[in-house]
Short mmCIF file of C-alpha atoms in Angstrom, two decimals:
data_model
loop_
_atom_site.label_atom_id
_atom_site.label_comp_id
_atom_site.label_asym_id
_atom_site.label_seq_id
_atom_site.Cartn_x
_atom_site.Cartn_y
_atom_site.Cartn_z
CA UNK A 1 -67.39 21.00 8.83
CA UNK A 2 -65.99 17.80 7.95
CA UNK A 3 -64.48 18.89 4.84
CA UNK A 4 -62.86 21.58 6.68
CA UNK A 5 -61.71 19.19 9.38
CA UNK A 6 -59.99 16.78 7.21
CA UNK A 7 -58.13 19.76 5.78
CA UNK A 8 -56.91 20.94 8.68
CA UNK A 9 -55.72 17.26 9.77
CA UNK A 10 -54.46 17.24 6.28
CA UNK A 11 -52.34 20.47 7.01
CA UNK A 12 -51.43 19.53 10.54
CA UNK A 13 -49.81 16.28 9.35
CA UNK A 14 -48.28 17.77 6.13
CA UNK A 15 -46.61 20.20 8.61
CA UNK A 16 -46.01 17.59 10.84
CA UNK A 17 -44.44 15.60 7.89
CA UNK A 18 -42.29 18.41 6.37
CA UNK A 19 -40.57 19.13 9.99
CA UNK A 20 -39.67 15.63 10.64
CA UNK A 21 -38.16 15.47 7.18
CA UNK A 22 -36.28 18.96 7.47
CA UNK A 23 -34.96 17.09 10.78
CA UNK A 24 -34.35 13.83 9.02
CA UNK A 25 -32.47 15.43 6.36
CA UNK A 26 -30.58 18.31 8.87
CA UNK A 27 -29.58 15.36 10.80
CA UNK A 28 -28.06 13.29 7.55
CA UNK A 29 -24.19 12.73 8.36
CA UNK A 30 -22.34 12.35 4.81
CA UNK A 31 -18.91 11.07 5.19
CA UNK A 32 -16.02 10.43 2.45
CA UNK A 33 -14.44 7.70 2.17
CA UNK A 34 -11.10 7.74 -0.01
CA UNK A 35 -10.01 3.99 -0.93
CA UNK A 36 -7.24 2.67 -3.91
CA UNK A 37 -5.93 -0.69 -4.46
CA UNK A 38 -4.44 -2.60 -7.50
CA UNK A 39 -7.14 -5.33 -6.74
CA UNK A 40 -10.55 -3.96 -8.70
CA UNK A 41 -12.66 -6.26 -7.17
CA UNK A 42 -11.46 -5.38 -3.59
CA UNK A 43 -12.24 -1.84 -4.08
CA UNK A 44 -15.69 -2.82 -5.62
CA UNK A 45 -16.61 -4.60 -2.75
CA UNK A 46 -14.89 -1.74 -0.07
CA UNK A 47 -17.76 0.29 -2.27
CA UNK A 48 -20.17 -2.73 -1.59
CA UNK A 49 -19.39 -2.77 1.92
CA UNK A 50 -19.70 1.19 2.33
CA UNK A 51 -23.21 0.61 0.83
CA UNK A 52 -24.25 -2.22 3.09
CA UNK A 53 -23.12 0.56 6.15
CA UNK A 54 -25.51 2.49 4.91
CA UNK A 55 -28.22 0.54 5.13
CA UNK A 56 -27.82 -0.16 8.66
CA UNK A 57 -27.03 3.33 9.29
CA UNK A 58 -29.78 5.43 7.67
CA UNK A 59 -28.61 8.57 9.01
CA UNK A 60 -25.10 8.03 7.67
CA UNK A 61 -23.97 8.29 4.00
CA UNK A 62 -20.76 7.32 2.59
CA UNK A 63 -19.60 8.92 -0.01
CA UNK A 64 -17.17 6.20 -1.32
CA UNK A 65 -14.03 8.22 -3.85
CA UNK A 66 -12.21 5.36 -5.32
CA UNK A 67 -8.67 6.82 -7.07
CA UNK A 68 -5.18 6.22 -7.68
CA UNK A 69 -2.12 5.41 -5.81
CA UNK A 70 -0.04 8.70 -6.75
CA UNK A 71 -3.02 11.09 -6.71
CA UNK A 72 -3.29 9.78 -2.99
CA UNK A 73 0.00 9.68 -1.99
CA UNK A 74 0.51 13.32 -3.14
CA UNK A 75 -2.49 15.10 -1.87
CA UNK A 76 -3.49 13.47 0.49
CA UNK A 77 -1.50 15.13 3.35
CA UNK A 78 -1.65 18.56 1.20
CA UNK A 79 -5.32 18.44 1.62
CA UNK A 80 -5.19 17.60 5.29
CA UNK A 81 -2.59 20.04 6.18
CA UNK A 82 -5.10 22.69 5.21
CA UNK A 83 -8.05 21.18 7.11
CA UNK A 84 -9.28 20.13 4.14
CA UNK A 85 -9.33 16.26 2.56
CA UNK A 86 -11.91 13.01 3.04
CA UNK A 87 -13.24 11.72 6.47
CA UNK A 88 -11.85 8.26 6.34
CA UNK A 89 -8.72 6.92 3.45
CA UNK A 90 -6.84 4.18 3.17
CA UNK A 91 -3.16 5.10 3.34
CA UNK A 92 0.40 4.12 3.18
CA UNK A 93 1.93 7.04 4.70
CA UNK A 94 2.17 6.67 8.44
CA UNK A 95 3.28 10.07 8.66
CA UNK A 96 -0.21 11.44 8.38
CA UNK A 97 -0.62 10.44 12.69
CA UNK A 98 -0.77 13.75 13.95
CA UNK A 99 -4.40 14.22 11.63
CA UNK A 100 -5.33 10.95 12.72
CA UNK A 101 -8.97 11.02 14.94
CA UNK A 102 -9.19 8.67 18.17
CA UNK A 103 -12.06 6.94 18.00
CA UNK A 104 -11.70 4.70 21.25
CA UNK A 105 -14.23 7.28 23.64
CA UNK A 106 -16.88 7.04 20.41
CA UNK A 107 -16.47 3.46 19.86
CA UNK A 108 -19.28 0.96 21.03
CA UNK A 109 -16.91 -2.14 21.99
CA UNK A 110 -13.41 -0.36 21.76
CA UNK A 111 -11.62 -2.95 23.93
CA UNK A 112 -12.99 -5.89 21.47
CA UNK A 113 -12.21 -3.63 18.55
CA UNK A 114 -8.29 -3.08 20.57
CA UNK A 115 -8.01 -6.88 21.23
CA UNK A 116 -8.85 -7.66 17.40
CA UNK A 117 -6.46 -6.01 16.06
CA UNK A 118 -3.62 -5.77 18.85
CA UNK A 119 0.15 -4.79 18.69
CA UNK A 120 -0.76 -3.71 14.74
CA UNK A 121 -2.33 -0.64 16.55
CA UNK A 122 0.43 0.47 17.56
CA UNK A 123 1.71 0.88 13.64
CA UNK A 124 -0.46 3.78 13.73
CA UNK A 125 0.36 5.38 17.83
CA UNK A 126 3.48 7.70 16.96
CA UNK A 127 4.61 8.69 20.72
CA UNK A 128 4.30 12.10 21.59
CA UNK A 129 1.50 12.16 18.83
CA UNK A 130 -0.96 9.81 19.52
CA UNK A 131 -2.49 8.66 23.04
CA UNK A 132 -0.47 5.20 23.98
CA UNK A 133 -4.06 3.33 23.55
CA UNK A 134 -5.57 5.60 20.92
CA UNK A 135 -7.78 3.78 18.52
CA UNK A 136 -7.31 5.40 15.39
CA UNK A 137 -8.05 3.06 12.70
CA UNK A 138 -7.13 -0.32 11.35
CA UNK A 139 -3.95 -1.61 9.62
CA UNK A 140 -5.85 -3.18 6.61
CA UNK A 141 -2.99 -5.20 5.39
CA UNK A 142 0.69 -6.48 5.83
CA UNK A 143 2.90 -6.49 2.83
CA UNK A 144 6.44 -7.64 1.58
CA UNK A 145 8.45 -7.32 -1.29
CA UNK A 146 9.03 -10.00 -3.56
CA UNK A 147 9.74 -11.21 -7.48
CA UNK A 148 7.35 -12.96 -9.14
CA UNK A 149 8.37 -15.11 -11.55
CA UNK A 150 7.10 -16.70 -14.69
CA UNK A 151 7.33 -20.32 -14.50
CA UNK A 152 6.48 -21.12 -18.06
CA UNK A 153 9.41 -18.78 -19.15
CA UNK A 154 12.06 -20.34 -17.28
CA UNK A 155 10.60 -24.01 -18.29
CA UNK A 156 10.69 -23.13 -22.06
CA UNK A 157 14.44 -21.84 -21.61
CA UNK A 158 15.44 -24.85 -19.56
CA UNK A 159 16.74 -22.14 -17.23
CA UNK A 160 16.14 -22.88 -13.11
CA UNK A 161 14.31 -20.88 -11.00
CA UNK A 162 16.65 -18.76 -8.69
CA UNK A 163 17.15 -20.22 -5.31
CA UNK A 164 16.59 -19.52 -2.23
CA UNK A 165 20.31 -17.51 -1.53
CA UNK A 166 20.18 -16.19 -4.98
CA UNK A 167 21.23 -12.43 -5.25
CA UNK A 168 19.79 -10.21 -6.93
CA UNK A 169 22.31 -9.95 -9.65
CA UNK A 170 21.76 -13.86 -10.04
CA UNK A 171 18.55 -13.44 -10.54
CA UNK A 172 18.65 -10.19 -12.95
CA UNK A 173 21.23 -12.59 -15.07
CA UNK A 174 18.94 -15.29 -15.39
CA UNK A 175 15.82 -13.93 -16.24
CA UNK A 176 18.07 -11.99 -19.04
CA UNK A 177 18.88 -15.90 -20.44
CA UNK A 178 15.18 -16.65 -20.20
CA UNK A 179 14.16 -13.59 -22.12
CA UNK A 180 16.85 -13.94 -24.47
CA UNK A 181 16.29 -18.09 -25.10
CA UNK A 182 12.16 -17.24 -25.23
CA UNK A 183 11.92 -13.64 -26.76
CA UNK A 184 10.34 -12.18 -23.67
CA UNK A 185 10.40 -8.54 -24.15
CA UNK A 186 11.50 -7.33 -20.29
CA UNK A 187 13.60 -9.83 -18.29
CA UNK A 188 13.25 -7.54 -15.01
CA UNK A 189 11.40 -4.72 -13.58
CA UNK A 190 9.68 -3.39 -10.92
CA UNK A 191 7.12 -0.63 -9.85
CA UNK A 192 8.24 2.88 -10.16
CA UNK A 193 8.77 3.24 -6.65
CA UNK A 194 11.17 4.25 -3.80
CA UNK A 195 9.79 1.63 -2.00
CA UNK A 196 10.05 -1.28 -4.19
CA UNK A 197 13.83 0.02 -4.95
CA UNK A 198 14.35 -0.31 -1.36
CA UNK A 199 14.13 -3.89 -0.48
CA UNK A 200 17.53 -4.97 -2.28
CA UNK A 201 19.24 -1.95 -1.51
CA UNK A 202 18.84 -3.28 2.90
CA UNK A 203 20.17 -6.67 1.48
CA UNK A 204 23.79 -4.94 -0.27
CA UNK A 205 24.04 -3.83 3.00
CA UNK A 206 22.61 -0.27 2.98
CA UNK A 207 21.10 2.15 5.82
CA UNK A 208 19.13 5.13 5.47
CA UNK A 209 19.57 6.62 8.65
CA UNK A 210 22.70 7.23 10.58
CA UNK A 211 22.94 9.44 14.17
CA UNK A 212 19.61 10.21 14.25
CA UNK A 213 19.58 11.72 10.33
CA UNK A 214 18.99 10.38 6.90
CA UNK A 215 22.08 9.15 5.01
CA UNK A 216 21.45 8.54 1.57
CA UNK A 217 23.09 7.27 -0.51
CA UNK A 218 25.95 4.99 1.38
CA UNK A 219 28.43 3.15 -0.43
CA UNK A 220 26.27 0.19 -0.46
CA UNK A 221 23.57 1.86 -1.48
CA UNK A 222 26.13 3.46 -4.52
CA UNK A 223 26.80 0.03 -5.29
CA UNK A 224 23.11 -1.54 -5.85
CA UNK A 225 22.58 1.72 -7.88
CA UNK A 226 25.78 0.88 -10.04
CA UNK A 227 24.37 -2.48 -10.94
CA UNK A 228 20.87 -1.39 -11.64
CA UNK A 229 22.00 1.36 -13.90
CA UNK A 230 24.51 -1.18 -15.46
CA UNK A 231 21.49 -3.56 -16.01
CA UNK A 232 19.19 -0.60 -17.87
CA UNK A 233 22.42 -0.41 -20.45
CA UNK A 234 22.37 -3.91 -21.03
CA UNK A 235 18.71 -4.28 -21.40
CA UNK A 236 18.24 -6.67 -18.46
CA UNK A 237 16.39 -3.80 -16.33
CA UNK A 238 15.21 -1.66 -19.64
CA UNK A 239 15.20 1.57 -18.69
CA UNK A 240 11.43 2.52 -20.24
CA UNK A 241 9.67 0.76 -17.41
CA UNK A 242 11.29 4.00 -14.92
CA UNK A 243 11.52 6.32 -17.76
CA UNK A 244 8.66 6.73 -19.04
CA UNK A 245 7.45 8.65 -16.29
CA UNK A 246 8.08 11.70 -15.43
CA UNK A 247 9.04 13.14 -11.54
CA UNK A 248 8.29 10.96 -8.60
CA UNK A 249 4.68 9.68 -9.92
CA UNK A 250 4.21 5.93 -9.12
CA UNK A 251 3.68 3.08 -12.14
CA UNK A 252 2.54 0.04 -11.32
CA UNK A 253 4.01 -2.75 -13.54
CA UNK A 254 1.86 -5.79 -12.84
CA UNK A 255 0.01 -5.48 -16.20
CA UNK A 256 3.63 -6.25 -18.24
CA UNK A 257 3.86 -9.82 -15.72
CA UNK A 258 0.19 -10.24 -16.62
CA UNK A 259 0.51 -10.08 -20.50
CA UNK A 260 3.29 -12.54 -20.73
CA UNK A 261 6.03 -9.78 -21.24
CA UNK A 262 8.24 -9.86 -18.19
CA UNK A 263 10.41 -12.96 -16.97
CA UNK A 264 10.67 -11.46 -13.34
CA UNK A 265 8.53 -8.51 -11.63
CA UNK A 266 9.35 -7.09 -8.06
CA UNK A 267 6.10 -6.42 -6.34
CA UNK A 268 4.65 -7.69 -3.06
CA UNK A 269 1.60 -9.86 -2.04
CA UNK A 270 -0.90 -7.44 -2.88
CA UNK A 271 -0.30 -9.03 -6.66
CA UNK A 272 -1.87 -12.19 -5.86
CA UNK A 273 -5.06 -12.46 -6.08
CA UNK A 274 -4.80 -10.01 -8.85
CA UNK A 275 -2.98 -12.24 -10.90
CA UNK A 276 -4.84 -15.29 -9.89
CA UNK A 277 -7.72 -13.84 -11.14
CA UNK A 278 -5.66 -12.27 -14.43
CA UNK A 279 -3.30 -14.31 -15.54
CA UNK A 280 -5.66 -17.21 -15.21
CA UNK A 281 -4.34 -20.20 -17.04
CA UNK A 282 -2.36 -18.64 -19.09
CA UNK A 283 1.52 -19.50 -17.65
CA UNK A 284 2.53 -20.72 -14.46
CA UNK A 285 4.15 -18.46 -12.23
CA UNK A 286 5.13 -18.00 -8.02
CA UNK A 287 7.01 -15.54 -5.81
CA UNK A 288 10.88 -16.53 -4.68
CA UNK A 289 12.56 -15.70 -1.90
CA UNK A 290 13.96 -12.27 -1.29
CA UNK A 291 17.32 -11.32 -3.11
CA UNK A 292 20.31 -11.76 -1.32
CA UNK A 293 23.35 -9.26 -0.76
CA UNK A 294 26.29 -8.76 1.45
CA UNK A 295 23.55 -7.92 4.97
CA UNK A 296 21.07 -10.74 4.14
CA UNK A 297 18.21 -11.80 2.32
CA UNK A 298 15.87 -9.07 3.31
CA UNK A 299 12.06 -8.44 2.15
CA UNK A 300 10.72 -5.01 2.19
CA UNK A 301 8.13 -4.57 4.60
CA UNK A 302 5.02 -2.40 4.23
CA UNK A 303 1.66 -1.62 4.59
CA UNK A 304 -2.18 -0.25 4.61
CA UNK A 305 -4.09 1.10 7.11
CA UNK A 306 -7.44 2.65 6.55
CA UNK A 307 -7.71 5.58 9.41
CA UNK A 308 -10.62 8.26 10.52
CA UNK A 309 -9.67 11.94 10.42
CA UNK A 310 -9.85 14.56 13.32
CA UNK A 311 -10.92 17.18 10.43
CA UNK A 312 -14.06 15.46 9.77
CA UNK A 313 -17.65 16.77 11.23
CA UNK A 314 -19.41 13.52 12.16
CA UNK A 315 -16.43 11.78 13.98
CA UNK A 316 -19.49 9.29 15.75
CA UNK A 317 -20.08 8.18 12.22
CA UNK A 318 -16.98 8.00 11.41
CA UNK A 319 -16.09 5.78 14.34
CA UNK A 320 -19.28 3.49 14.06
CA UNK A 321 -17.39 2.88 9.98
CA UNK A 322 -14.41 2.28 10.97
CA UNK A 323 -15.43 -0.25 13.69
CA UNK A 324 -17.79 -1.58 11.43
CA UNK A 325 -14.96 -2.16 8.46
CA UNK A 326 -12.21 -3.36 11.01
CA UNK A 327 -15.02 -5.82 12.93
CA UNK A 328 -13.53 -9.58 12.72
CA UNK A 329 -16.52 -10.53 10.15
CA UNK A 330 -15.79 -8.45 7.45
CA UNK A 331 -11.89 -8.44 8.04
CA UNK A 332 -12.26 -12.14 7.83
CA UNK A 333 -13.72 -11.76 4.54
CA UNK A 334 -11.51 -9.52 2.98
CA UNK A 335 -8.51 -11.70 4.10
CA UNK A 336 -10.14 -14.71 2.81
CA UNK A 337 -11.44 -13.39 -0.43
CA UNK A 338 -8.73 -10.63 -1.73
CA UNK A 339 -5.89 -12.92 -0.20
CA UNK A 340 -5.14 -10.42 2.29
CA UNK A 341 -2.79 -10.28 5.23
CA UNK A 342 -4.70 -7.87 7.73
CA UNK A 343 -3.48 -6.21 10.84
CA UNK A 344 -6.62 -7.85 12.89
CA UNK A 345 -5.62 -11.34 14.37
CA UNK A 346 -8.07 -13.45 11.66
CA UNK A 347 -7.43 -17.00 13.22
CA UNK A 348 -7.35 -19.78 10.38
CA UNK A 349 -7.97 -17.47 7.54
CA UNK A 350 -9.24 -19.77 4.28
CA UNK A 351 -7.40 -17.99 1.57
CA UNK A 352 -9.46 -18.31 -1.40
CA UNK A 353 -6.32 -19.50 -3.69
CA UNK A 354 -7.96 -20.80 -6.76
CA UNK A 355 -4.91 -21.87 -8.46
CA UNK A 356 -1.69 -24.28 -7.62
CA UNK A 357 0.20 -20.97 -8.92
CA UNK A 358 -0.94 -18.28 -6.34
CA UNK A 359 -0.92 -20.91 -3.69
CA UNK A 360 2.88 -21.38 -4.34
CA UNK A 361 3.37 -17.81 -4.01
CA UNK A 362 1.50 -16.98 -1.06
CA UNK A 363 3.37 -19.70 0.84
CA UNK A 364 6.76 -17.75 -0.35
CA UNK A 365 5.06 -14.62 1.13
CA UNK A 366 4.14 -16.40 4.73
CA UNK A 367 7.31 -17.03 4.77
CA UNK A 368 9.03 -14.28 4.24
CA UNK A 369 7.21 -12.41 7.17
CA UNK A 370 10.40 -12.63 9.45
CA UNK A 371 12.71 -11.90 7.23
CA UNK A 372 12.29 -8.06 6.62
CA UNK A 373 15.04 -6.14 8.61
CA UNK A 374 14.39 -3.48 11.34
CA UNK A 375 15.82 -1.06 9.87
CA UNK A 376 13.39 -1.23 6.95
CA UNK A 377 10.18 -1.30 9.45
CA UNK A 378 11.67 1.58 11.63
CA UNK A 379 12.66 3.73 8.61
CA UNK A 380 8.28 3.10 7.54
CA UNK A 381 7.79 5.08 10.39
CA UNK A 382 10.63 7.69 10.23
CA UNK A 383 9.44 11.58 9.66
CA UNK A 384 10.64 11.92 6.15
CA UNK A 385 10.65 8.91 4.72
CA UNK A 386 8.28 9.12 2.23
CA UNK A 387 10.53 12.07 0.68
CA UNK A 388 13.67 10.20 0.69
CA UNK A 389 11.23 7.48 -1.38
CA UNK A 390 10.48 10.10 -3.93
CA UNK A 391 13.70 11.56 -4.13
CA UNK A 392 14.78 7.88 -5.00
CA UNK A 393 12.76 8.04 -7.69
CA UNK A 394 13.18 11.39 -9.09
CA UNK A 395 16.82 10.91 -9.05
CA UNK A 396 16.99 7.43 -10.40
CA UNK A 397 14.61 8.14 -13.28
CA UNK A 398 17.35 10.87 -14.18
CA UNK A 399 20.18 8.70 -14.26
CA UNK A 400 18.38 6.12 -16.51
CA UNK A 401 17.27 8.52 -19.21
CA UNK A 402 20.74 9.83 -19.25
CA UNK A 403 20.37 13.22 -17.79
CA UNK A 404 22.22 12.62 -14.99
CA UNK A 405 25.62 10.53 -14.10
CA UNK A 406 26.14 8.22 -11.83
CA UNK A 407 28.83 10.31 -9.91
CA UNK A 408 26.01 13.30 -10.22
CA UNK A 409 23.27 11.14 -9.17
CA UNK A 410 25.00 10.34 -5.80
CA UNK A 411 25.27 13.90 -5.41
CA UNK A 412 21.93 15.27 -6.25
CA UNK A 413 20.59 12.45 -3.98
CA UNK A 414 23.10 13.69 -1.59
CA UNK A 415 21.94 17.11 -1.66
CA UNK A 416 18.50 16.15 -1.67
CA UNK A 417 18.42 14.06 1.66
CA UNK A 418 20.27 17.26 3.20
CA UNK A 419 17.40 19.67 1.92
CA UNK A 420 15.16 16.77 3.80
CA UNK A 421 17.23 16.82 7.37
CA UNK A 422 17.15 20.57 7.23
CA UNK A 423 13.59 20.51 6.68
CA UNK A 424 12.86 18.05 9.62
CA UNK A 425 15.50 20.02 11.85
CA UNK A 426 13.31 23.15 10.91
CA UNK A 427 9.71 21.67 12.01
CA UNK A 428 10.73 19.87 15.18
#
């Protein structure tokens, strides 16, 4: 009897035990999380972070997909615009609002979470798409467009650093007598990207948009594109660092300024702690002021935001991430340790600048936070935009291999920002 007792407990509880687990497991949420960044360690510890979640969330696992810029960029709003596509990313593309998941009702402090981050929420809220106080993720970080330069370079040629009203043609000259006097193999580049290109081409005096359409390009706009095709003949810009890839795809150049092989690199802020961390001792080297043209001295502005999607089946769990990752603790953390400038008001942030060198430059990039136009923050937002960036590069890439004139480039750009306007008339 008491054999046949203890079995029967045995069986009850093994029952008992195999139900709760079939719950346990039924009631698992498993969420994606879709991350990139030029910083390594950042996204290591954005993995870190999604692990610590987890632990305080045993219900809840992250899937954490770390990938590339253009693989992101591309498919991202592909993927979504099928229903398809990860539960949380970090993106660029502000255009991706109308997928965007409010997460203010599901939210356990949203005002706190709302006063943390303030007007940066709004980068997000596209009217007539989002509700006016919509919580719909974070702006992870604030960028501008700058060169970096290398300091050693310019010391061993006896050569100045540009100042502060320089052009850009000033400072494409000189870092061509730097590389020539040291033997530096690429005086000046800068990422394969529409956006990058776009900085200088505000600063000559250019607009995108004009009447309510995109206008692309304008004579100032013909003009920066003169001289940068001009500089790929001469060497100063060599035309390999665009060439060499193919279509619209995205190439990051930081690697050349890290190995000692470029005398000035147009990037943004995102670079420093990178090359803080890379570059080491090495060579000195800072960020300058933007480049000047006939409008102003104008720095591109830009930006992350990591957002929640309305696709995804566990939006609770995606809102309990996404306050967790945009909570003042860890954003203070990540500004502090990656050197970032968030969207969440982070009072007295101790940038972790280990070096004299990335000190210098984040000072440039403080700032230079007034000094990006609003036509450049307003076009960030425009429908369409991120086309007209590719088309940019498509189209330029053409014209500095050779299979395209200048004359012909203005017109295939020309033709291509029409196809665009059509497009938006089409889908309003």
């Amino acid at each position: 009897m008491k054999t046949y007792l203890s079995g029967a407990f045995a069986l009850a509880l093994a029952t008992v035990s195999f139900a709760w687990s079939s719950v346990a497991m039924a009631e698992t949420q498993t969420i994606t999380f879709l991350f990139t960044d030029d910083d390594q360690a950042y996204v290591e510890r954005m993995e870190a972070l999604s692990k610590e979640f987890e632990t305080a969330h045993p219900d809840i696992k992250v899937n954490f997909v770390s990938s590339g810029y253009d693989a992101v960029a591309k498919q991202l709003p592909v993927q979504l615009a099928i229903g398809e596509g990860p539960d949380v990313a970090k993106i660029t593309d502000w255009q991706l609002a109308p997928y965007y998941l409010d997460m203010r009702p599901l939210m356990k402090d949203p005002d706190g979470f709302a006063k943390l981050h303030g007007d940066s929420l709004n980068t997000l809220r596209f009217p007539g798409v989002n509700e006016p106080n919509s919580i719909n993720g974070y702006v992870a970080s604030q960028t501008f467009n700058l060169p970096f330069v290398n300091k050693t370079l310019f010391e061993q040629a006896k050569e100045p650093l540009p100042k502060p009203t320089a052009t850009l043609k000033d400072i494409v000259e000189a870092s061509a007598r730097v590389a020539k006097a040291t033997g530096a193999q690429i005086p000046f580049t800068m990422d394969r990207s529409g956006h990058r290109f776009s900085g200088a081409a505000f600063s000559y005096g250019s607009n995108y948009v004009k009447d309510g359409k995109f206008s692309f390009p304008d004579d100032a706009a013909k003009r920066y594109i003169t001289d940068l095709y001009n500089w790929t003949k001469d060497g100063s810009f060599p035309k390999e660092m665009w060439g060499a890839a193919g279509g619209t795809q995205y190439k990051n150049m930081g690697d050349e300024f890290v190995n000692g092989n470029v005398v000035t690199y147009l990037a943004g802020n995102w670079m420093v702690n990178p090359f803080q961390k890379k570059i080491g001792d090495a060579f000195d080297w800072t960020a300058i002021s933007a480049p000047c043209g006939d409008a102003g001295c104008y720095a591109m502005p830009g930006g992350t935001a990591i957002v929640g999607f309305k696709r995804t089946k566990y939006p609770q769990a995606v809102a309990s991430f996404i306050e967790f990752l945009g909570s003042e603790k860890v954003q203070r953390e990540i500004a502090e340790n990656y050197v970032i400038l968030t969207g969440a008001d982070i009072k007295d942030p101790q940038y972790k600048l280990d070096s004299q060198n990335a000190k210098d430059a984040m000072a440039v990039f403080l700032a230079a936070r007034d000094s990006a136009p609003q036509a450049a923050r307003d076009l960030e937002r425009l429908k369409g935009s991120g086309a007209i960036y590719q088309l940019i590069v498509q189209r330029m890439s053409q014209l500095i291999v050779g299979e395209l004139s200048l004359e012909d480039t203005f017109k295939a750009m020309s033709a291509d920002v029409d196809k665009v306007n059509v497009a938006l008339a089409a889908n309003k």
